[in-house]
Short mmCIF file of C-alpha atoms in Angstrom, two decimals:
data_model
loop_
_atom_site.label_atom_id
_atom_site.label_comp_id
_atom_site.label_asym_id
_atom_site.label_seq_id
_atom_site.Cartn_x
_atom_site.Cartn_y
_atom_site.Cartn_z
CA MET E 1 0.00 0.00 0.00
CA VAL E 2 1.33 3.44 -0.95
CA ASP E 3 1.29 5.83 1.99
CA ARG E 4 4.05 8.40 1.36
CA LEU E 5 5.36 10.80 -1.26
CA LEU E 6 9.08 11.45 -0.79
CA VAL E 7 9.94 14.76 -2.46
CA LEU E 8 13.54 15.52 -3.43
CA GLN E 9 13.53 19.30 -3.81
CA HIS E 10 16.50 21.39 -4.97
CA LEU E 11 15.30 24.99 -4.87
CA ASP E 12 13.07 26.97 -2.50
CA CYS E 13 10.78 28.18 -5.29
CA GLU E 14 10.48 24.83 -7.09
CA GLY E 15 8.17 22.65 -5.04
CA PRO E 16 5.87 19.70 -5.76
CA ASP E 17 2.81 21.93 -6.30
CA LEU E 18 0.02 19.99 -8.06
CA ILE E 19 1.57 16.58 -7.38
CA ALA E 20 1.62 17.25 -3.64
CA ASP E 21 -2.01 18.38 -3.83
CA LEU E 22 -2.99 15.11 -5.50
CA ALA E 23 -1.02 13.07 -2.97
CA LEU E 24 -2.66 14.83 -0.03
CA GLU E 25 -6.11 14.35 -1.58
CA ARG E 26 -5.38 10.60 -1.54
CA GLY E 27 -4.29 10.64 2.09
CA LEU E 28 -0.57 10.26 1.39
CA ALA E 29 1.94 11.88 3.71
CA VAL E 30 4.24 14.31 1.86
CA GLU E 31 7.84 14.47 3.10
CA VAL E 32 10.28 16.97 1.57
CA PHE E 33 14.04 16.37 1.54
CA ARG E 34 16.69 18.97 0.69
CA THR E 35 19.94 17.12 0.17
CA ASP E 36 21.49 20.43 -0.91
CA CYS E 37 20.80 21.65 2.64
CA GLY E 38 22.17 18.54 4.34
CA ASP E 39 19.04 16.40 4.67
CA ARG E 40 19.64 12.66 4.84
CA LEU E 41 17.61 10.55 2.45
CA PRO E 42 15.78 7.59 4.02
CA ASP E 43 17.05 4.06 3.68
CA HIS E 44 15.13 2.19 1.00
CA THR E 45 14.22 -0.57 3.45
CA GLU E 46 12.42 2.06 5.56
CA THR E 47 10.14 3.24 2.72
CA PRO E 48 8.46 0.22 1.09
CA GLY E 49 5.14 2.04 0.59
CA SER E 50 6.51 5.21 -0.94
CA ILE E 51 6.68 7.08 -4.23
CA ALA E 52 9.73 9.28 -4.83
CA LEU E 53 9.31 12.59 -6.66
CA VAL E 54 12.54 14.18 -7.91
CA LEU E 55 12.12 17.83 -8.86
CA GLY E 56 14.08 20.24 -11.03
CA GLY E 57 16.66 22.90 -10.34
CA PRO E 58 19.20 25.18 -12.00
CA MET E 59 22.15 22.90 -11.41
CA SER E 60 23.56 20.58 -14.06
CA THR E 61 23.87 16.83 -13.67
CA SER E 62 27.60 17.28 -14.32
CA ASP E 63 28.14 19.81 -11.52
CA PRO E 64 30.66 18.47 -8.96
CA LEU E 65 28.26 18.71 -6.01
CA PRO E 66 28.67 15.97 -3.36
CA TRP E 67 24.98 16.05 -2.42
CA LEU E 68 23.99 15.59 -6.07
CA GLN E 69 26.15 12.48 -6.32
CA LEU E 70 24.59 11.11 -3.13
CA GLU E 71 21.15 11.73 -4.59
CA LEU E 72 22.11 10.00 -7.83
CA GLU E 73 23.32 6.93 -5.94
CA TRP E 74 20.10 6.88 -3.90
CA LEU E 75 18.07 6.99 -7.12
CA ARG E 76 20.20 4.29 -8.72
CA CYS E 77 19.55 1.98 -5.77
CA ARG E 78 15.83 2.76 -5.72
CA HIS E 79 15.61 2.09 -9.46
CA GLN E 80 17.36 -1.25 -9.04
CA MET E 81 14.82 -2.15 -6.34
CA GLN E 82 12.02 -1.14 -8.76
CA GLN E 83 10.45 1.29 -6.30
CA PRO E 84 8.27 4.00 -7.93
CA ILE E 85 10.01 7.23 -8.99
CA LEU E 86 8.64 10.29 -10.79
CA GLY E 87 11.27 12.67 -12.17
CA ILE E 88 10.74 16.18 -13.51
CA CYS E 89 13.32 18.27 -15.42
CA LEU E 90 16.60 17.79 -13.49
CA GLY E 91 14.91 14.83 -11.83
CA ALA E 92 14.25 13.22 -15.21
CA GLN E 93 17.88 13.77 -16.18
CA LEU E 94 19.13 12.17 -12.96
CA LEU E 95 16.88 9.17 -13.52
CA ALA E 96 18.19 8.72 -17.04
CA ILE E 97 21.78 8.74 -15.76
CA ALA E 98 20.89 6.37 -12.91
CA ALA E 99 19.60 3.88 -15.50
CA GLY E 100 22.61 4.17 -17.83
CA GLY E 101 21.70 7.16 -20.02
CA SER E 102 23.38 10.54 -20.29
CA VAL E 103 22.69 14.28 -20.50
CA GLU E 104 24.14 16.83 -22.92
CA PRO E 105 23.44 20.42 -24.03
CA LEU E 106 20.37 20.81 -26.24
CA ARG E 107 21.46 21.81 -29.75
CA VAL E 108 19.31 22.37 -32.83
CA GLY E 109 19.80 23.27 -36.49
CA GLU E 110 22.61 22.80 -38.99
CA PRO E 111 25.20 23.47 -37.85
CA PRO E 112 23.87 22.68 -34.36
CA VAL E 113 23.69 25.64 -31.97
CA PRO E 114 22.74 25.63 -28.27
CA LEU E 115 19.08 26.24 -27.46
CA ARG E 116 17.26 27.04 -24.25
CA GLU E 117 13.76 25.67 -24.65
CA VAL E 118 11.70 28.01 -22.47
CA GLY E 119 8.00 28.86 -22.67
CA TYR E 120 4.69 27.17 -23.31
CA GLY E 121 4.60 24.73 -26.20
CA ALA E 122 3.32 21.35 -27.29
CA ILE E 123 4.51 17.85 -26.65
CA HIS E 124 3.23 15.05 -28.87
CA TRP E 125 2.53 11.60 -27.48
CA LEU E 126 4.21 8.80 -29.41
CA ARG E 127 2.05 6.04 -27.93
CA ASN E 128 -1.66 5.77 -27.15
CA ALA E 129 -3.70 4.87 -24.08
CA GLU E 130 -4.13 1.25 -25.20
CA GLN E 131 -0.36 0.88 -25.18
CA GLU E 132 0.19 3.11 -22.14
CA PRO E 133 -2.69 3.25 -19.61
CA VAL E 134 -1.07 6.25 -17.93
CA LEU E 135 -2.05 8.26 -21.03
CA ARG E 136 -5.76 7.50 -20.61
CA GLY E 137 -7.76 10.67 -21.27
CA MET E 138 -4.83 12.60 -22.72
CA ASN E 139 -5.00 14.45 -26.03
CA PRO E 140 -2.65 13.51 -28.91
CA SER E 141 -0.74 16.71 -28.05
CA GLU E 142 -0.62 18.65 -24.78
CA ILE E 143 0.58 22.13 -23.90
CA VAL E 144 3.33 22.11 -21.27
CA LEU E 145 5.88 24.49 -19.79
CA HIS E 146 9.42 24.10 -21.14
CA TRP E 147 12.34 25.38 -19.04
CA HIS E 148 15.64 23.69 -19.86
CA GLY E 149 18.84 23.88 -21.89
CA ASP E 150 19.93 20.22 -21.79
CA ARG E 151 18.63 17.06 -23.41
CA ILE E 152 18.56 13.46 -22.28
CA ARG E 153 20.11 10.54 -24.12
CA LEU E 154 17.86 7.70 -23.04
CA PRO E 155 19.16 4.44 -21.61
CA ALA E 156 18.39 1.30 -23.60
CA SER E 157 15.78 0.26 -21.03
CA ALA E 158 13.66 3.41 -21.52
CA THR E 159 10.47 3.74 -23.57
CA LEU E 160 10.01 7.17 -25.15
CA LEU E 161 6.45 8.45 -24.69
CA GLY E 162 6.48 12.10 -25.75
CA SER E 163 8.52 14.62 -27.76
CA SER E 164 8.51 18.35 -28.52
CA LEU E 165 9.55 20.23 -31.65
CA HIS E 166 13.06 20.94 -30.40
CA CYS E 167 13.67 18.12 -27.93
CA ARG E 168 12.87 14.49 -28.66
CA GLU E 169 13.28 13.16 -25.12
CA GLN E 170 10.44 14.91 -23.26
CA VAL E 171 8.60 12.06 -21.53
CA PHE E 172 9.75 8.50 -20.91
CA ARG E 173 9.29 5.53 -18.64
CA ILE E 174 11.49 2.66 -17.56
CA ALA E 175 9.60 -0.59 -16.96
CA GLN E 176 6.55 0.39 -14.87
CA HIS E 177 8.30 2.00 -11.89
CA VAL E 178 10.03 5.05 -13.44
CA PHE E 179 8.15 7.90 -15.14
CA ALA E 180 9.97 11.07 -16.16
CA LEU E 181 9.21 14.42 -17.78
CA GLN E 182 11.77 16.91 -19.06
CA CYS E 183 8.90 19.41 -19.28
CA HIS E 184 6.70 20.79 -16.51
CA LEU E 185 3.01 20.09 -15.86
CA GLU E 186 3.06 20.50 -12.08
CA VAL E 187 3.77 24.22 -11.76
CA SER E 188 1.29 26.55 -10.02
CA GLY E 189 0.80 30.21 -10.91
CA PRO E 190 2.54 31.54 -7.76
CA SER E 191 5.48 29.21 -8.38
CA LEU E 192 5.82 30.39 -11.97
CA GLU E 193 5.89 34.00 -10.78
CA ARG E 194 8.74 33.13 -8.39
CA TRP E 195 10.64 31.27 -11.11
CA ILE E 196 10.44 34.31 -13.36
CA GLU E 197 11.44 36.65 -10.55
CA GLU E 198 14.47 34.57 -9.57
CA ASP E 199 15.55 33.56 -13.10
CA ARG E 200 14.52 36.58 -15.14
CA ASP E 201 17.82 36.83 -17.04
CA TYR E 202 17.53 33.20 -18.12
CA VAL E 203 14.01 33.79 -19.44
CA ILE E 204 15.03 36.94 -21.33
CA ALA E 205 18.04 35.19 -22.86
CA ALA E 206 15.77 32.42 -24.12
CA MET E 207 12.63 34.33 -25.10
CA GLY E 208 13.63 37.97 -25.52
CA ALA E 209 12.91 41.08 -23.47
CA ASP E 210 9.16 40.45 -23.32
CA GLY E 211 9.62 36.83 -22.27
CA PRO E 212 8.62 37.24 -18.61
CA GLU E 213 5.40 39.04 -19.49
CA GLN E 214 4.65 36.54 -22.26
CA LEU E 215 5.00 33.63 -19.85
CA LEU E 216 2.54 35.16 -17.40
CA GLN E 217 0.09 36.00 -20.16
CA ASP E 218 0.29 32.47 -21.54
CA TRP E 219 -0.24 31.05 -18.06
CA SER E 220 -3.38 33.10 -17.51
CA GLN E 221 -4.85 31.81 -20.77
CA LEU E 222 -3.68 28.21 -20.67
CA HIS E 223 -3.62 27.12 -17.05
CA PRO E 224 -7.19 25.71 -16.82
CA GLN E 225 -6.51 23.32 -19.71
CA ILE E 226 -3.00 22.46 -18.51
CA GLU E 227 -4.11 21.78 -14.93
CA GLN E 228 -6.98 19.57 -16.08
CA GLN E 229 -4.71 17.40 -18.20
CA ALA E 230 -1.91 17.40 -15.63
CA ARG E 231 -4.34 16.18 -12.98
CA ARG E 232 -5.43 13.43 -15.33
CA LEU E 233 -1.89 12.29 -16.14
CA PHE E 234 -0.57 12.34 -12.58
CA SER E 235 -3.77 10.73 -11.24
CA ASN E 236 -3.38 7.91 -13.76
CA LEU E 237 0.19 7.44 -12.59
CA LEU E 238 -0.73 7.45 -8.90
CA ASP E 239 -3.53 4.96 -9.62
CA GLN E 240 -1.04 2.68 -11.37
CA TRP E 241 1.42 2.82 -8.48
CA SER E 242 -1.26 2.39 -5.81
CA ARG E 243 -2.52 -0.99 -7.01
#
């Protein structure tokens, strides 16, 4: 029986948002760990009824941060034990590495040039709900928030589920216990405002001078649709892991 959501958070302003709401609605306890602040992650034998949620952050998977390496080893062990893990952005990248994949800068065009994929845009599902029950009720394409400058090279064990125009590796799973998104569906309006406030230069570099205002405008128009579909996707996933 699933009774806990273990959240690995890496930044004050980047929390579990919608996913925590869904967990609490189901009666799950939500426990947040900040390994970057010295928190110790629980032993895997102590958390048999848990789901791990690994969030994003501005750091790179290649940064020489001792706590990041400890987190990666913890994820590698949890993956080997086939305990449920949901990874988002940096979390998805760490999961790919833990399973034998890699991460590199996102480059597009000929010749390839670096790209920061930031803003609201579509992902396209590559499989359907008959093949992937977690996609039940999803549209062929969904609008998501992009906020990254790296791409994932998937491990051989991964199944690619969704891609965007500029980045092929947007959503993937490994067996039935790992689900990962490079993009964001969990973000609340207040969190987005904080992201923009704290990372304004990054947004402007990616989207231009009007990028911050464009993001907020897009959010105000798109968030009802995005939240509805995000609730559906994450609820499907929680249902799958709660059986």
